[in-house]
Amino acid sequence: MLRWNRIRFLGEALVVLALLAAANVFWTVPHLSPVVEGITLRPFDMRLGRYDADDARMYLRALGPEGISFYRNVQLTLDLFLPAAIFTAAALAARAFYARPIRRAVICLAIAAAGADYLENAALAHLLEMGPAELTSGIVDPASVLTRIKLVLYLLTALALLPGALLSAGEAFDKWRQS
């Protein structure tokens, strides 16, 4: 029964995470993805590669004041909840799938990823506040580094959860098949 409760809570956390991610992917990201000379520019916190002050200036100019305001007031507000939802889902998955030593390691990875995400959000808030005219590499580079750290830590967390998820799914399938 205890394991079922863990799976149920994980399912509920995944529903919340899916709703937040859907709002992000289908609402804010398209609004924050201007097209410049045929190239779609992605929001800072969605970029897989490094971005520098020139990239940031170009992006903020393409967004304009209304887009910058949307990023600051909507995207960063949504991003207050998304890291917590990702952490909660990862922690509940680790609790459902793994014994204590592995569980703790996965939860530590998830904490580090959420922490990097919140630090990145603070750096992006400062970057957006400065606007394109006042950006320097001293403002942009830390945000860029935090974006990459965040993405790597979230990837490592997901990869750490994958074996447990596959084993649990296999066990559930075997039980279903035997019944």
PDB file of C-alpha atoms in Angstrom:
ATOM      1  CA  MET A   1       0.000   0.000   0.000  1.00  0.00           C
ATOM      2  CA  LEU A   2       2.830   2.405   0.854  1.00  0.00           C
ATOM      3  CA  ARG A   3       4.408   1.911  -2.578  1.00  0.00           C
ATOM      4  CA  TRP A   4       1.037   2.599  -4.251  1.00  0.00           C
ATOM      5  CA  ASN A   5       0.734   5.893  -2.331  1.00  0.00           C
ATOM      6  CA  ARG A   6       4.204   6.879  -3.516  1.00  0.00           C
ATOM      7  CA  ILE A   7       3.258   6.133  -7.111  1.00  0.00           C
ATOM      8  CA  ARG A   8      -0.048   8.024  -6.731  1.00  0.00           C
ATOM      9  CA  PHE A   9       1.708  11.108  -5.325  1.00  0.00           C
ATOM     10  CA  LEU A  10       4.259  10.875  -8.118  1.00  0.00           C
ATOM     11  CA  GLY A  11       1.423  10.770 -10.654  1.00  0.00           C
ATOM     12  CA  GLU A  12      -0.134  13.877  -9.122  1.00  0.00           C
ATOM     13  CA  ALA A  13       3.213  15.686  -9.156  1.00  0.00           C
ATOM     14  CA  LEU A  14       3.706  14.720 -12.800  1.00  0.00           C
ATOM     15  CA  VAL A  15       0.268  16.150 -13.680  1.00  0.00           C
ATOM     16  CA  VAL A  16       1.185  19.483 -12.056  1.00  0.00           C
ATOM     17  CA  LEU A  17       4.557  19.432 -13.814  1.00  0.00           C
ATOM     18  CA  ALA A  18       2.903  18.652 -17.160  1.00  0.00           C
ATOM     19  CA  LEU A  19       0.491  21.574 -16.763  1.00  0.00           C
ATOM     20  CA  LEU A  20       3.307  23.986 -15.942  1.00  0.00           C
ATOM     21  CA  ALA A  21       5.457  22.651 -18.776  1.00  0.00           C
ATOM     22  CA  ALA A  22       2.517  22.946 -21.205  1.00  0.00           C
ATOM     23  CA  ALA A  23       1.983  26.577 -20.184  1.00  0.00           C
ATOM     24  CA  ASN A  24       5.678  27.136 -20.778  1.00  0.00           C
ATOM     25  CA  VAL A  25       5.918  25.344 -24.129  1.00  0.00           C
ATOM     26  CA  PHE A  26       2.611  26.411 -25.674  1.00  0.00           C
ATOM     27  CA  TRP A  27       2.159  29.903 -24.219  1.00  0.00           C
ATOM     28  CA  THR A  28       5.277  31.686 -22.988  1.00  0.00           C
ATOM     29  CA  VAL A  29       7.973  30.189 -25.226  1.00  0.00           C
ATOM     30  CA  PRO A  30       6.179  31.031 -28.507  1.00  0.00           C
ATOM     31  CA  HIS A  31       5.563  34.542 -27.186  1.00  0.00           C
ATOM     32  CA  LEU A  32       9.270  34.857 -26.318  1.00  0.00           C
ATOM     33  CA  SER A  33      10.636  33.415 -29.591  1.00  0.00           C
ATOM     34  CA  PRO A  34      10.918  36.282 -32.069  1.00  0.00           C
ATOM     35  CA  VAL A  35      12.085  35.594 -35.617  1.00  0.00           C
ATOM     36  CA  VAL A  36      15.000  37.729 -36.821  1.00  0.00           C
ATOM     37  CA  GLU A  37      16.169  37.358 -40.423  1.00  0.00           C
ATOM     38  CA  GLY A  38      14.485  33.959 -40.672  1.00  0.00           C
ATOM     39  CA  ILE A  39      16.042  32.653 -37.446  1.00  0.00           C
ATOM     40  CA  THR A  40      13.880  31.900 -34.413  1.00  0.00           C
ATOM     41  CA  LEU A  41      15.513  33.221 -31.250  1.00  0.00           C
ATOM     42  CA  ARG A  42      14.852  31.173 -28.120  1.00  0.00           C
ATOM     43  CA  PRO A  43      14.443  32.505 -24.572  1.00  0.00           C
ATOM     44  CA  PHE A  44      17.684  32.534 -22.605  1.00  0.00           C
ATOM     45  CA  ASP A  45      16.682  29.730 -20.261  1.00  0.00           C
ATOM     46  CA  MET A  46      15.861  27.443 -23.196  1.00  0.00           C
ATOM     47  CA  ARG A  47      19.180  27.782 -25.012  1.00  0.00           C
ATOM     48  CA  LEU A  48      21.358  24.702 -25.075  1.00  0.00           C
ATOM     49  CA  GLY A  49      24.503  26.539 -26.071  1.00  0.00           C
ATOM     50  CA  ARG A  50      26.382  29.529 -24.767  1.00  0.00           C
ATOM     51  CA  TYR A  51      25.050  33.027 -25.325  1.00  0.00           C
ATOM     52  CA  ASP A  52      27.064  36.226 -25.003  1.00  0.00           C
ATOM     53  CA  ALA A  53      26.324  39.944 -24.594  1.00  0.00           C
ATOM     54  CA  ASP A  54      25.866  40.445 -28.349  1.00  0.00           C
ATOM     55  CA  ASP A  55      23.379  37.557 -28.521  1.00  0.00           C
ATOM     56  CA  ALA A  56      21.537  38.927 -25.503  1.00  0.00           C
ATOM     57  CA  ARG A  57      21.357  42.449 -26.951  1.00  0.00           C
ATOM     58  CA  MET A  58      20.026  41.132 -30.264  1.00  0.00           C
ATOM     59  CA  TYR A  59      17.435  38.996 -28.473  1.00  0.00           C
ATOM     60  CA  LEU A  60      16.251  41.799 -26.189  1.00  0.00           C
ATOM     61  CA  ARG A  61      16.011  44.258 -29.092  1.00  0.00           C
ATOM     62  CA  ALA A  62      13.954  41.698 -31.017  1.00  0.00           C
ATOM     63  CA  LEU A  63      11.656  41.220 -28.016  1.00  0.00           C
ATOM     64  CA  GLY A  64      11.152  44.930 -27.518  1.00  0.00           C
ATOM     65  CA  PRO A  65       9.841  46.519 -24.313  1.00  0.00           C
ATOM     66  CA  GLU A  66       6.575  44.560 -24.376  1.00  0.00           C
ATOM     67  CA  GLY A  67       8.366  41.221 -24.808  1.00  0.00           C
ATOM     68  CA  ILE A  68      10.907  42.049 -22.084  1.00  0.00           C
ATOM     69  CA  SER A  69       8.032  42.912 -19.758  1.00  0.00           C
ATOM     70  CA  PHE A  70       6.325  39.602 -20.614  1.00  0.00           C
ATOM     71  CA  TYR A  71       9.570  37.700 -19.919  1.00  0.00           C
ATOM     72  CA  ARG A  72      10.030  39.426 -16.558  1.00  0.00           C
ATOM     73  CA  ASN A  73       6.423  39.320 -15.383  1.00  0.00           C
ATOM     74  CA  VAL A  74       5.071  36.098 -16.871  1.00  0.00           C
ATOM     75  CA  GLN A  75       7.931  33.740 -17.748  1.00  0.00           C
ATOM     76  CA  LEU A  76       9.970  34.393 -14.618  1.00  0.00           C
ATOM     77  CA  THR A  77       6.825  34.112 -12.475  1.00  0.00           C
ATOM     78  CA  LEU A  78       6.018  30.762 -14.066  1.00  0.00           C
ATOM     79  CA  ASP A  79       9.651  29.819 -13.502  1.00  0.00           C
ATOM     80  CA  LEU A  80       9.176  30.298  -9.757  1.00  0.00           C
ATOM     81  CA  PHE A  81       6.999  27.175  -9.770  1.00  0.00           C
ATOM     82  CA  LEU A  82       8.552  25.031 -12.503  1.00  0.00           C
ATOM     83  CA  PRO A  83      11.841  24.159 -10.702  1.00  0.00           C
ATOM     84  CA  ALA A  84       9.910  23.260  -7.544  1.00  0.00           C
ATOM     85  CA  ALA A  85       7.562  21.052  -9.560  1.00  0.00           C
ATOM     86  CA  ILE A  86      10.479  19.343 -11.305  1.00  0.00           C
ATOM     87  CA  PHE A  87      12.223  18.789  -7.973  1.00  0.00           C
ATOM     88  CA  THR A  88       9.052  17.418  -6.347  1.00  0.00           C
ATOM     89  CA  ALA A  89       8.438  14.981  -9.195  1.00  0.00           C
ATOM     90  CA  ALA A  90      12.088  13.872  -9.205  1.00  0.00           C
ATOM     91  CA  ALA A  91      12.183  13.423  -5.423  1.00  0.00           C
ATOM     92  CA  LEU A  92       8.939  11.434  -5.417  1.00  0.00           C
ATOM     93  CA  ALA A  93      10.199   9.301  -8.319  1.00  0.00           C
ATOM     94  CA  ALA A  94      13.473   8.637  -6.509  1.00  0.00           C
ATOM     95  CA  ARG A  95      11.515   7.688  -3.383  1.00  0.00           C
ATOM     96  CA  ALA A  96       9.281   5.327  -5.362  1.00  0.00           C
ATOM     97  CA  PHE A  97      12.033   3.717  -7.442  1.00  0.00           C
ATOM     98  CA  TYR A  98      15.148   3.481  -5.279  1.00  0.00           C
ATOM     99  CA  ALA A  99      16.502   2.435  -1.901  1.00  0.00           C
ATOM    100  CA  ARG A 100      17.999   5.051   0.406  1.00  0.00           C
ATOM    101  CA  PRO A 101      21.591   5.517  -0.849  1.00  0.00           C
ATOM    102  CA  ILE A 102      20.634   5.904  -4.505  1.00  0.00           C
ATOM    103  CA  ARG A 103      17.508   7.866  -3.603  1.00  0.00           C
ATOM    104  CA  ARG A 104      19.564  10.405  -1.682  1.00  0.00           C
ATOM    105  CA  ALA A 105      22.005  10.859  -4.542  1.00  0.00           C
ATOM    106  CA  VAL A 106      19.197  11.432  -7.053  1.00  0.00           C
ATOM    107  CA  ILE A 107      17.461  13.881  -4.708  1.00  0.00           C
ATOM    108  CA  CYS A 108      20.752  15.757  -4.260  1.00  0.00           C
ATOM    109  CA  LEU A 109      21.042  16.038  -8.053  1.00  0.00           C
ATOM    110  CA  ALA A 110      17.477  17.352  -8.235  1.00  0.00           C
ATOM    111  CA  ILE A 111      18.182  19.900  -5.477  1.00  0.00           C
ATOM    112  CA  ALA A 112      21.287  21.083  -7.318  1.00  0.00           C
ATOM    113  CA  ALA A 113      19.328  21.402 -10.592  1.00  0.00           C
ATOM    114  CA  ALA A 114      16.520  23.390  -8.971  1.00  0.00           C
ATOM    115  CA  GLY A 115      19.058  25.561  -7.158  1.00  0.00           C
ATOM    116  CA  ALA A 116      20.884  26.294 -10.414  1.00  0.00           C
ATOM    117  CA  ASP A 117      17.526  27.075 -12.046  1.00  0.00           C
ATOM    118  CA  TYR A 118      16.630  29.604  -9.337  1.00  0.00           C
ATOM    119  CA  LEU A 119      20.080  31.208  -9.553  1.00  0.00           C
ATOM    120  CA  GLU A 120      19.713  31.401 -13.325  1.00  0.00           C
ATOM    121  CA  ASN A 121      16.288  33.053 -12.902  1.00  0.00           C
ATOM    122  CA  ALA A 122      17.828  35.695 -10.640  1.00  0.00           C
ATOM    123  CA  ALA A 123      20.602  36.316 -13.173  1.00  0.00           C
ATOM    124  CA  LEU A 124      18.046  36.574 -15.995  1.00  0.00           C
ATOM    125  CA  ALA A 125      15.892  38.989 -13.986  1.00  0.00           C
ATOM    126  CA  HIS A 126      18.947  41.236 -13.603  1.00  0.00           C
ATOM    127  CA  LEU A 127      19.791  40.882 -17.291  1.00  0.00           C
ATOM    128  CA  LEU A 128      16.221  41.793 -18.318  1.00  0.00           C
ATOM    129  CA  GLU A 129      16.183  44.726 -15.922  1.00  0.00           C
ATOM    130  CA  MET A 130      19.335  46.166 -17.511  1.00  0.00           C
ATOM    131  CA  GLY A 131      17.917  46.091 -21.032  1.00  0.00           C
ATOM    132  CA  PRO A 132      19.901  45.766 -24.262  1.00  0.00           C
ATOM    133  CA  ALA A 133      21.762  49.082 -24.023  1.00  0.00           C
ATOM    134  CA  GLU A 134      23.394  48.380 -20.663  1.00  0.00           C
ATOM    135  CA  LEU A 135      24.307  44.716 -21.057  1.00  0.00           C
ATOM    136  CA  THR A 136      27.905  43.680 -20.519  1.00  0.00           C
ATOM    137  CA  SER A 137      29.595  40.309 -20.563  1.00  0.00           C
ATOM    138  CA  GLY A 138      29.831  40.582 -16.774  1.00  0.00           C
ATOM    139  CA  ILE A 139      26.024  40.471 -16.625  1.00  0.00           C
ATOM    140  CA  VAL A 140      25.353  37.978 -19.422  1.00  0.00           C
ATOM    141  CA  ASP A 141      28.131  35.395 -18.942  1.00  0.00           C
ATOM    142  CA  PRO A 142      27.040  34.224 -15.450  1.00  0.00           C
ATOM    143  CA  ALA A 143      23.465  33.764 -16.690  1.00  0.00           C
ATOM    144  CA  SER A 144      24.718  31.780 -19.682  1.00  0.00           C
ATOM    145  CA  VAL A 145      26.865  29.532 -17.478  1.00  0.00           C
ATOM    146  CA  LEU A 146      23.971  28.964 -15.064  1.00  0.00           C
ATOM    147  CA  THR A 147      21.686  28.042 -17.969  1.00  0.00           C
ATOM    148  CA  ARG A 148      24.092  25.324 -19.097  1.00  0.00           C
ATOM    149  CA  ILE A 149      24.699  24.070 -15.548  1.00  0.00           C
ATOM    150  CA  LYS A 150      20.946  23.891 -14.947  1.00  0.00           C
ATOM    151  CA  LEU A 151      20.336  21.944 -18.150  1.00  0.00           C
ATOM    152  CA  VAL A 152      23.155  19.470 -17.442  1.00  0.00           C
ATOM    153  CA  LEU A 153      21.941  18.875 -13.877  1.00  0.00           C
ATOM    154  CA  TYR A 154      18.344  18.323 -15.018  1.00  0.00           C
ATOM    155  CA  LEU A 155      19.602  15.899 -17.677  1.00  0.00           C
ATOM    156  CA  LEU A 156      21.678  13.997 -15.099  1.00  0.00           C
ATOM    157  CA  THR A 157      18.659  13.837 -12.776  1.00  0.00           C
ATOM    158  CA  ALA A 158      16.468  12.435 -15.556  1.00  0.00           C
ATOM    159  CA  LEU A 159      19.129   9.904 -16.556  1.00  0.00           C
ATOM    160  CA  ALA A 160      19.503   8.830 -12.923  1.00  0.00           C
ATOM    161  CA  LEU A 161      15.742   8.234 -12.694  1.00  0.00           C
ATOM    162  CA  LEU A 162      15.465   6.318 -15.971  1.00  0.00           C
ATOM    163  CA  PRO A 163      16.693   2.881 -14.744  1.00  0.00           C
ATOM    164  CA  GLY A 164      14.342   2.985 -11.748  1.00  0.00           C
ATOM    165  CA  ALA A 165      11.417   3.990 -13.932  1.00  0.00           C
ATOM    166  CA  LEU A 166      12.150   1.210 -16.426  1.00  0.00           C
ATOM    167  CA  LEU A 167      12.518  -1.414 -13.690  1.00  0.00           C
ATOM    168  CA  SER A 168       9.302  -0.286 -11.990  1.00  0.00           C
ATOM    169  CA  ALA A 169       7.439  -0.333 -15.300  1.00  0.00           C
ATOM    170  CA  GLY A 170       8.789  -3.837 -15.986  1.00  0.00           C
ATOM    171  CA  GLU A 171       7.663  -5.043 -12.545  1.00  0.00           C
ATOM    172  CA  ALA A 172       4.203  -3.551 -13.055  1.00  0.00           C
ATOM    173  CA  PHE A 173       3.936  -5.163 -16.493  1.00  0.00           C
ATOM    174  CA  ASP A 174       4.968  -8.567 -15.089  1.00  0.00           C
ATOM    175  CA  LYS A 175       2.355  -8.311 -12.303  1.00  0.00           C
ATOM    176  CA  TRP A 176      -0.304  -7.280 -14.808  1.00  0.00           C
ATOM    177  CA  ARG A 177       0.613 -10.141 -17.137  1.00  0.00           C
ATOM    178  CA  GLN A 178       0.507 -12.707 -14.319  1.00  0.00           C
ATOM    179  CA  SER A 179      -2.921 -11.610 -13.092  1.00  0.00           C
TER     180      SER A 179
END
